[in-house]
PDB file of C-alpha atoms and ligand atoms in Angstrom:
ATOM      1  CA  MET A   1       6.644  -8.817 -50.378  1.00 82.00           C
ATOM      2  CA  LYS A   2       6.276  -9.248 -54.131  1.00 87.00           C
ATOM      3  CA  LEU A   3       2.864  -8.181 -55.440  1.00 92.00           C
ATOM      4  CA  VAL A   4       2.199 -11.637 -56.893  1.00 93.00           C
ATOM      5  CA  LYS A   5       2.665 -13.283 -53.514  1.00 93.00           C
ATOM      6  CA  LEU A   6       0.730 -10.578 -51.649  1.00 94.00           C
ATOM      7  CA  ILE A   7      -2.256 -10.894 -53.983  1.00 96.00           C
ATOM      8  CA  ALA A   8      -2.134 -14.716 -54.066  1.00 96.00           C
ATOM      9  CA  ASN A   9      -2.054 -14.748 -50.237  1.00 96.00           C
ATOM     10  CA  LEU A  10      -5.225 -12.660 -50.205  1.00 97.00           C
ATOM     11  CA  GLY A  11      -7.019 -15.565 -51.880  1.00 96.00           C
ATOM     12  CA  TYR A  12      -7.150 -14.284 -55.484  1.00 96.00           C
ATOM     13  CA  GLY A  13      -5.705 -17.582 -56.744  1.00 95.00           C
ATOM     14  CA  SER A  14      -2.403 -19.419 -56.993  1.00 95.00           C
ATOM     15  CA  ARG A  15       0.694 -17.404 -57.864  1.00 94.00           C
ATOM     16  CA  LYS A  16       0.257 -18.727 -61.384  1.00 95.00           C
ATOM     17  CA  ASP A  17      -3.343 -17.458 -61.483  1.00 95.00           C
ATOM     18  CA  VAL A  18      -2.240 -14.056 -60.178  1.00 95.00           C
ATOM     19  CA  ALA A  19       0.636 -13.845 -62.700  1.00 94.00           C
ATOM     20  CA  GLN A  20      -2.031 -14.368 -65.341  1.00 96.00           C
ATOM     21  CA  LEU A  21      -4.090 -11.483 -63.876  1.00 96.00           C
ATOM     22  CA  PHE A  22      -1.008  -9.236 -64.245  1.00 95.00           C
ATOM     23  CA  ARG A  23      -0.445 -10.393 -67.832  1.00 95.00           C
ATOM     24  CA  ALA A  24      -4.082  -9.690 -68.649  1.00 96.00           C
ATOM     25  CA  GLY A  25      -3.682  -6.125 -67.309  1.00 96.00           C
ATOM     26  CA  ARG A  26      -6.394  -6.657 -64.703  1.00 97.00           C
ATOM     27  CA  ILE A  27      -4.235  -5.330 -61.852  1.00 96.00           C
ATOM     28  CA  THR A  28      -3.951  -1.561 -61.943  1.00 96.00           C
ATOM     29  CA  ASP A  29      -3.255   1.472 -59.788  1.00 94.00           C
ATOM     30  CA  LEU A  30      -5.736   4.183 -58.829  1.00 93.00           C
ATOM     31  CA  GLN A  31      -5.316   5.890 -62.202  1.00 93.00           C
ATOM     32  CA  GLY A  32      -5.993   2.652 -64.091  1.00 92.00           C
ATOM     33  CA  GLU A  33      -2.323   2.216 -65.081  1.00 93.00           C
ATOM     34  CA  VAL A  34      -1.483  -1.455 -65.472  1.00 95.00           C
ATOM     35  CA  LEU A  35       0.794  -2.745 -62.703  1.00 94.00           C
ATOM     36  CA  TYR A  36       3.570  -5.307 -63.050  1.00 89.00           C
ATOM     37  CA  ALA A  37       4.476  -8.046 -60.610  1.00 85.00           C
ATOM     38  CA  ASP A  38       7.668  -6.265 -59.455  1.00 85.00           C
ATOM     39  CA  ASP A  39       6.093  -2.842 -58.886  1.00 87.00           C
ATOM     40  CA  VAL A  40       6.153  -1.411 -55.380  1.00 88.00           C
ATOM     41  CA  VAL A  41       2.800   0.246 -54.714  1.00 91.00           C
ATOM     42  CA  PRO A  42       0.906   1.137 -51.514  1.00 93.00           C
ATOM     43  CA  HIS A  43      -1.747  -1.487 -50.777  1.00 95.00           C
ATOM     44  CA  ALA A  44      -4.551   1.070 -50.920  1.00 95.00           C
ATOM     45  CA  HIS A  45      -3.580   2.026 -54.483  1.00 95.00           C
ATOM     46  CA  ILE A  46      -3.999  -1.468 -55.943  1.00 97.00           C
ATOM     47  CA  ARG A  47      -7.126  -2.363 -57.914  1.00 97.00           C
ATOM     48  CA  VAL A  48      -8.136  -5.763 -59.283  1.00 97.00           C
ATOM     49  CA  ASP A  49     -10.695  -5.460 -62.073  1.00 96.00           C
ATOM     50  CA  ASP A  50     -11.196  -1.853 -60.906  1.00 95.00           C
ATOM     51  CA  GLU A  51     -12.125  -3.021 -57.380  1.00 96.00           C
ATOM     52  CA  PRO A  52      -9.983  -2.180 -54.318  1.00 95.00           C
ATOM     53  CA  LEU A  53      -7.690  -5.025 -53.284  1.00 96.00           C
ATOM     54  CA  ASP A  54      -8.970  -6.886 -50.180  1.00 95.00           C
ATOM     55  CA  PRO A  55      -7.529  -5.583 -46.885  1.00 94.00           C
ATOM     56  CA  PRO A  56      -3.979  -6.641 -45.988  1.00 95.00           C
ATOM     57  CA  PRO A  57      -3.150  -9.073 -43.163  1.00 96.00           C
ATOM     58  CA  GLY A  58      -4.069  -7.717 -39.744  1.00 96.00           C
ATOM     59  CA  LEU A  59      -7.735  -7.905 -40.708  1.00 97.00           C
ATOM     60  CA  VAL A  60     -10.363  -7.836 -37.943  1.00 98.00           C
ATOM     61  CA  LEU A  61     -14.043  -8.340 -38.757  1.00 98.00           C
ATOM     62  CA  MET A  62     -17.199  -8.381 -36.746  1.00 98.00           C
ATOM     63  CA  MET A  63     -20.249 -10.397 -37.751  1.00 98.00           C
ATOM     64  CA  HIS A  64     -23.787 -10.466 -36.426  1.00 98.00           C
ATOM     65  CA  LYS A  65     -23.986 -14.236 -36.202  1.00 98.00           C
ATOM     66  CA  PRO A  66     -27.472 -15.427 -37.069  1.00 98.00           C
ATOM     67  CA  LEU A  67     -29.221 -18.477 -35.624  1.00 98.00           C
ATOM     68  CA  GLY A  68     -28.414 -21.926 -36.977  1.00 97.00           C
ATOM     69  CA  VAL A  69     -24.894 -21.423 -38.341  1.00 97.00           C
ATOM     70  CA  THR A  70     -21.913 -23.189 -36.823  1.00 97.00           C
ATOM     71  CA  CYS A  71     -18.559 -21.673 -35.838  1.00 96.00           C
ATOM     72  CA  SER A  72     -16.513 -24.301 -37.615  1.00 93.00           C
ATOM     73  CA  ARG A  73     -14.743 -24.666 -40.947  1.00 89.00           C
ATOM     74  CA  LYS A  74     -16.550 -27.824 -41.959  1.00 85.00           C
ATOM     75  CA  ASP A  75     -19.980 -28.895 -40.893  1.00 86.00           C
ATOM     76  CA  PRO A  76     -22.808 -30.616 -42.723  1.00 88.00           C
ATOM     77  CA  GLY A  77     -24.896 -27.457 -42.184  1.00 93.00           C
ATOM     78  CA  ARG A  78     -24.143 -23.780 -42.772  1.00 95.00           C
ATOM     79  CA  VAL A  79     -20.977 -22.379 -41.190  1.00 97.00           C
ATOM     80  CA  VAL A  80     -20.084 -18.782 -40.331  1.00 97.00           C
ATOM     81  CA  TYR A  81     -17.386 -18.754 -43.052  1.00 96.00           C
ATOM     82  CA  ASP A  82     -20.161 -19.259 -45.650  1.00 96.00           C
ATOM     83  CA  LEU A  83     -21.353 -15.745 -44.785  1.00 97.00           C
ATOM     84  CA  LEU A  84     -18.001 -14.181 -45.770  1.00 96.00           C
ATOM     85  CA  PRO A  85     -16.690 -13.719 -49.329  1.00 95.00           C
ATOM     86  CA  PRO A  86     -15.187 -17.029 -50.580  1.00 94.00           C
ATOM     87  CA  ARG A  87     -11.738 -15.340 -50.917  1.00 95.00           C
ATOM     88  CA  TYR A  88     -11.738 -14.732 -47.145  1.00 95.00           C
ATOM     89  CA  GLY A  89     -11.838 -18.492 -46.607  1.00 92.00           C
ATOM     90  CA  VAL A  90      -8.570 -19.069 -48.472  1.00 93.00           C
ATOM     91  CA  ARG A  91      -6.428 -16.163 -47.277  1.00 95.00           C
ATOM     92  CA  THR A  92      -2.965 -16.667 -45.812  1.00 96.00           C
ATOM     93  CA  PRO A  93      -2.634 -16.124 -42.882  1.00 97.00           C
ATOM     94  CA  ALA A  94      -6.024 -17.742 -42.305  1.00 96.00           C
ATOM     95  CA  LEU A  95      -8.948 -15.783 -40.939  1.00 97.00           C
ATOM     96  CA  SER A  96     -10.387 -17.481 -37.812  1.00 96.00           C
ATOM     97  CA  SER A  97     -13.276 -16.764 -35.516  1.00 97.00           C
ATOM     98  CA  VAL A  98     -12.194 -15.375 -32.151  1.00 97.00           C
ATOM     99  CA  GLY A  99     -13.590 -18.097 -29.919  1.00 94.00           C
ATOM    100  CA  ARG A 100     -16.943 -19.598 -30.799  1.00 96.00           C
ATOM    101  CA  LEU A 101     -20.631 -19.076 -30.334  1.00 98.00           C
ATOM    102  CA  ASP A 102     -22.995 -22.062 -30.252  1.00 97.00           C
ATOM    103  CA  ARG A 103     -25.104 -22.803 -33.308  1.00 97.00           C
ATOM    104  CA  ASP A 104     -28.129 -21.465 -31.443  1.00 97.00           C
ATOM    105  CA  THR A 105     -26.425 -18.350 -30.090  1.00 98.00           C
ATOM    106  CA  THR A 106     -26.696 -15.116 -32.061  1.00 98.00           C
ATOM    107  CA  GLY A 107     -24.805 -11.849 -31.857  1.00 98.00           C
ATOM    108  CA  LEU A 108     -21.337 -10.389 -31.964  1.00 98.00           C
ATOM    109  CA  LEU A 109     -18.669 -12.686 -33.370  1.00 98.00           C
ATOM    110  CA  LEU A 110     -15.158 -11.489 -34.205  1.00 98.00           C
ATOM    111  CA  PHE A 111     -12.728 -12.821 -36.794  1.00 98.00           C
ATOM    112  CA  THR A 112      -9.070 -12.074 -37.288  1.00 98.00           C
ATOM    113  CA  ASP A 113      -6.008 -13.346 -39.125  1.00 98.00           C
ATOM    114  CA  ASP A 114      -3.755 -11.899 -36.399  1.00 98.00           C
ATOM    115  CA  GLY A 115      -2.868 -14.794 -34.079  1.00 97.00           C
ATOM    116  CA  ALA A 116      -1.353 -12.543 -31.399  1.00 97.00           C
ATOM    117  CA  LEU A 117      -4.469 -10.365 -31.290  1.00 97.00           C
ATOM    118  CA  LEU A 118      -6.719 -13.439 -31.156  1.00 97.00           C
ATOM    119  CA  HIS A 119      -4.744 -14.711 -28.182  1.00 95.00           C
ATOM    120  CA  ARG A 120      -4.904 -11.303 -26.465  1.00 95.00           C
ATOM    121  CA  ILE A 121      -8.710 -11.343 -26.751  1.00 96.00           C
ATOM    122  CA  ILE A 122      -9.391 -14.914 -25.616  1.00 94.00           C
ATOM    123  CA  ALA A 123      -6.651 -15.416 -22.996  1.00 91.00           C
ATOM    124  CA  PRO A 124      -8.371 -15.582 -19.579  1.00 84.00           C
ATOM    125  CA  LYS A 125      -5.656 -13.261 -18.251  1.00 87.00           C
ATOM    126  CA  ALA A 126      -6.838 -10.577 -20.667  1.00 89.00           C
ATOM    127  CA  GLN A 127     -10.162 -10.330 -18.763  1.00 92.00           C
ATOM    128  CA  VAL A 128     -12.033  -9.180 -21.860  1.00 96.00           C
ATOM    129  CA  THR A 129     -15.713  -8.975 -20.907  1.00 96.00           C
ATOM    130  CA  LYS A 130     -18.265 -10.779 -23.056  1.00 97.00           C
ATOM    131  CA  VAL A 131     -21.823  -9.559 -22.506  1.00 98.00           C
ATOM    132  CA  TYR A 132     -24.801 -11.841 -23.216  1.00 98.00           C
ATOM    133  CA  GLU A 133     -28.542 -11.421 -23.037  1.00 98.00           C
ATOM    134  CA  ALA A 134     -30.385 -14.600 -22.139  1.00 98.00           C
ATOM    135  CA  THR A 135     -34.049 -15.502 -22.326  1.00 98.00           C
ATOM    136  CA  LEU A 136     -34.850 -18.220 -19.826  1.00 98.00           C
ATOM    137  CA  ALA A 137     -37.412 -21.008 -19.729  1.00 98.00           C
ATOM    138  CA  GLN A 138     -38.309 -20.324 -16.097  1.00 98.00           C
ATOM    139  CA  ASP A 139     -38.440 -17.307 -13.805  1.00 98.00           C
ATOM    140  CA  LEU A 140     -35.160 -16.339 -12.160  1.00 98.00           C
ATOM    141  CA  ARG A 141     -34.941 -17.562  -8.555  1.00 97.00           C
ATOM    142  CA  GLY A 142     -33.421 -14.355  -7.226  1.00 97.00           C
ATOM    143  CA  ASP A 143     -30.109 -15.737  -5.980  1.00 97.00           C
ATOM    144  CA  GLU A 144     -28.403 -16.008  -9.377  1.00 98.00           C
ATOM    145  CA  ALA A 145     -26.552 -12.667  -9.210  1.00 98.00           C
ATOM    146  CA  ALA A 146     -24.983 -13.602  -5.861  1.00 98.00           C
ATOM    147  CA  LEU A 147     -24.079 -17.106  -7.054  1.00 98.00           C
ATOM    148  CA  PHE A 148     -22.576 -15.985 -10.376  1.00 98.00           C
ATOM    149  CA  GLY A 149     -20.738 -13.137  -8.665  1.00 98.00           C
ATOM    150  CA  SER A 150     -19.303 -15.325  -5.930  1.00 98.00           C
ATOM    151  CA  GLY A 151     -16.361 -16.816  -7.806  1.00 97.00           C
ATOM    152  CA  THR A 152     -17.242 -20.203  -6.310  1.00 97.00           C
ATOM    153  CA  LEU A 153     -19.629 -21.657  -8.887  1.00 98.00           C
ATOM    154  CA  LEU A 154     -18.262 -24.976 -10.071  1.00 97.00           C
ATOM    155  CA  LEU A 155     -19.730 -26.201 -13.355  1.00 96.00           C
ATOM    156  CA  GLU A 156     -20.426 -29.883 -13.789  1.00 89.00           C
ATOM    157  CA  SER A 157     -17.278 -31.930 -14.586  1.00 89.00           C
ATOM    158  CA  GLU A 158     -14.935 -28.941 -14.030  1.00 94.00           C
ATOM    159  CA  LYS A 159     -12.251 -28.580 -11.371  1.00 95.00           C
ATOM    160  CA  GLU A 160     -11.840 -24.791 -11.290  1.00 96.00           C
ATOM    161  CA  PRO A 161     -14.698 -22.555 -10.123  1.00 97.00           C
ATOM    162  CA  LEU A 162     -15.807 -19.816 -12.489  1.00 97.00           C
ATOM    163  CA  ALA A 163     -14.414 -16.321 -12.118  1.00 96.00           C
ATOM    164  CA  PRO A 164     -17.018 -13.866 -10.774  1.00 97.00           C
ATOM    165  CA  ALA A 165     -19.577 -12.866 -13.409  1.00 98.00           C
ATOM    166  CA  GLN A 166     -22.053 -10.022 -13.257  1.00 98.00           C
ATOM    167  CA  LEU A 167     -25.782 -10.586 -13.673  1.00 98.00           C
ATOM    168  CA  GLU A 168     -28.314  -7.866 -14.321  1.00 98.00           C
ATOM    169  CA  VAL A 169     -31.971  -8.871 -14.159  1.00 98.00           C
ATOM    170  CA  LEU A 170     -33.931  -7.399 -17.077  1.00 98.00           C
ATOM    171  CA  GLY A 171     -37.220  -9.201 -16.456  1.00 98.00           C
ATOM    172  CA  PRO A 172     -38.599 -12.348 -14.787  1.00 98.00           C
ATOM    173  CA  ARG A 173     -37.042 -14.510 -17.531  1.00 98.00           C
ATOM    174  CA  GLN A 174     -34.597 -12.056 -19.031  1.00 98.00           C
ATOM    175  CA  ALA A 175     -31.041 -11.342 -17.872  1.00 98.00           C
ATOM    176  CA  ARG A 176     -27.828  -9.726 -19.003  1.00 98.00           C
ATOM    177  CA  LEU A 177     -24.675 -11.598 -18.007  1.00 98.00           C
ATOM    178  CA  SER A 178     -21.085 -10.340 -18.281  1.00 98.00           C
ATOM    179  CA  VAL A 179     -18.337 -12.967 -18.144  1.00 97.00           C
ATOM    180  CA  THR A 180     -14.580 -12.743 -18.573  1.00 95.00           C
ATOM    181  CA  GLU A 181     -13.987 -16.405 -19.392  1.00 95.00           C
ATOM    182  CA  GLY A 182     -14.981 -18.443 -22.424  1.00 93.00           C
ATOM    183  CA  ARG A 183     -15.649 -21.929 -21.156  1.00 94.00           C
ATOM    184  CA  TYR A 184     -17.562 -24.474 -23.202  1.00 94.00           C
ATOM    185  CA  HIS A 185     -21.291 -23.575 -23.308  1.00 97.00           C
ATOM    186  CA  GLN A 186     -20.515 -21.394 -20.314  1.00 97.00           C
ATOM    187  CA  VAL A 187     -23.642 -19.243 -20.114  1.00 98.00           C
ATOM    188  CA  ARG A 188     -26.030 -22.133 -20.768  1.00 98.00           C
ATOM    189  CA  ARG A 189     -24.269 -24.238 -18.132  1.00 98.00           C
ATOM    190  CA  MET A 190     -24.311 -21.396 -15.596  1.00 98.00           C
ATOM    191  CA  PHE A 191     -28.093 -21.116 -15.822  1.00 98.00           C
ATOM    192  CA  ALA A 192     -28.407 -24.920 -15.909  1.00 97.00           C
ATOM    193  CA  ALA A 193     -26.555 -24.931 -12.570  1.00 97.00           C
ATOM    194  CA  THR A 194     -29.472 -22.927 -11.137  1.00 97.00           C
ATOM    195  CA  GLY A 195     -32.036 -25.388 -12.515  1.00 97.00           C
ATOM    196  CA  ASN A 196     -33.006 -23.090 -15.387  1.00 98.00           C
ATOM    197  CA  HIS A 197     -32.675 -23.415 -19.166  1.00 98.00           C
ATOM    198  CA  VAL A 198     -31.528 -20.808 -21.699  1.00 98.00           C
ATOM    199  CA  GLU A 199     -34.075 -20.563 -24.502  1.00 98.00           C
ATOM    200  CA  ALA A 200     -32.346 -17.809 -26.461  1.00 98.00           C
ATOM    201  CA  LEU A 201     -28.867 -16.369 -26.128  1.00 98.00           C
ATOM    202  CA  ARG A 202     -27.382 -13.319 -27.817  1.00 98.00           C
ATOM    203  CA  ARG A 203     -23.930 -11.782 -27.361  1.00 98.00           C
ATOM    204  CA  ILE A 204     -24.342  -8.036 -27.389  1.00 98.00           C
ATOM    205  CA  ALA A 205     -20.795  -6.847 -26.617  1.00 98.00           C
ATOM    206  CA  VAL A 206     -17.152  -7.837 -26.407  1.00 98.00           C
ATOM    207  CA  GLY A 207     -15.455  -5.295 -24.148  1.00 97.00           C
ATOM    208  CA  ALA A 208     -16.968  -1.957 -25.133  1.00 97.00           C
ATOM    209  CA  LEU A 209     -17.503  -3.065 -28.746  1.00 98.00           C
ATOM    210  CA  THR A 210     -21.169  -3.572 -29.601  1.00 98.00           C
ATOM    211  CA  LEU A 211     -23.006  -4.749 -32.712  1.00 96.00           C
ATOM    212  CA  GLY A 212     -24.473  -1.310 -33.418  1.00 95.00           C
ATOM    213  CA  ASP A 213     -27.056  -1.614 -36.192  1.00 95.00           C
ATOM    214  CA  LEU A 214     -25.374  -4.530 -37.997  1.00 98.00           C
ATOM    215  CA  PRO A 215     -28.240  -6.818 -39.094  1.00 98.00           C
ATOM    216  CA  PRO A 216     -28.163 -10.622 -38.529  1.00 98.00           C
ATOM    217  CA  GLY A 217     -25.908 -12.330 -41.083  1.00 98.00           C
ATOM    218  CA  ALA A 218     -24.025  -9.117 -41.930  1.00 98.00           C
ATOM    219  CA  TRP A 219     -20.353  -8.417 -41.261  1.00 98.00           C
ATOM    220  CA  ARG A 220     -17.872  -5.568 -41.647  1.00 97.00           C
ATOM    221  CA  ALA A 221     -14.184  -4.851 -41.159  1.00 96.00           C
ATOM    222  CA  LEU A 222     -13.229  -2.988 -37.974  1.00 97.00           C
ATOM    223  CA  GLU A 223     -11.128   0.160 -37.800  1.00 96.00           C
ATOM    224  CA  ALA A 224      -8.206   0.292 -35.331  1.00 96.00           C
ATOM    225  CA  ASP A 225     -10.172   2.452 -32.874  1.00 97.00           C
ATOM    226  CA  GLU A 226     -12.976  -0.139 -32.854  1.00 98.00           C
ATOM    227  CA  VAL A 227     -10.471  -2.939 -32.180  1.00 98.00           C
ATOM    228  CA  ALA A 228      -9.235  -0.906 -29.204  1.00 97.00           C
ATOM    229  CA  LEU A 229     -12.801  -0.901 -27.795  1.00 98.00           C
ATOM    230  CA  ILE A 230     -12.519  -4.683 -27.296  1.00 98.00           C
ATOM    231  CA  PHE A 231     -10.017  -4.032 -24.505  1.00 96.00           C
ATOM    232  CA  ARG A 232     -12.114  -1.369 -22.791  1.00 94.00           C
ATOM    233  CA  ALA A 233     -14.676  -2.091 -20.095  1.00 87.00           C
ATOM    234  CA  ALA A 234     -18.187  -2.825 -21.365  1.00 78.00           C
ATOM    235  CA  GLU A 235     -20.472   0.185 -20.941  1.00 73.00           C
TER     236      GLU A 235
HETATM  237  N1  URA B 301     -22.024 -19.428 -23.591  1.00 72.60           N
HETATM  238  C1  URA B 301     -22.809 -20.361 -24.149  1.00 72.60           C
HETATM  239  O1  URA B 301     -23.377 -21.185 -23.455  1.00 72.60           O
HETATM  240  N2  URA B 301     -22.928 -20.370 -25.471  1.00 72.60           N
HETATM  241  C2  URA B 301     -22.334 -19.490 -26.299  1.00 72.60           C
HETATM  242  O2  URA B 301     -22.503 -19.556 -27.513  1.00 72.60           O
HETATM  243  C3  URA B 301     -21.533 -18.510 -25.700  1.00 72.60           C
HETATM  244  C4  URA B 301     -21.393 -18.487 -24.349  1.00 72.60           C
END
């Protein structure tokens, strides 16, 4: 792909804008030599205003989603894309969140511009485990683990029962729940089905990938070995 198109696709501006960056000598190699639109240069060697060029397509990010931001492109309030650099919102192919977390759910949220990878993560067949920690309004009854694990729990207004999910009790009102599906408000509705209410919900892992020490609101690009963790069993 021509450098102009590659750089424009990464959100640096229209092709015309990027042609202007070349003319102004703002696109250089590692040694500071000015590059021209027809040059063939490894991605990692390209600098714009002395800064490394944004990562090429195939980008995977993880974010520690904070409270109160929505997983949508447009919303009257703050959206998760507002937490990323503005260029990331106008890349081609587009960067999308991998599934969604509710506005009031915090924790591990993935983004990618790789449609096939996104599908591999969210397809129910893929059986990627999502692990949540829930704080509940009332004490657990004691039968939740058996019910959630049964594969027979039918959520209100659904026709298919939920696949078995694993519940670990962490305290009277605290539980860790591992699910392989991603139905609408799934975790909140599962506890609602037991007469309880989720007061706080945090996703702590997707497969064996965890947030580590990423603070709320922060994000970072994932390395290939970290992407592979998504498809491993949660620890
Ligand atoms: N289940 C929910 O109810 N909410 C989320 O955000 C994720 C899973």
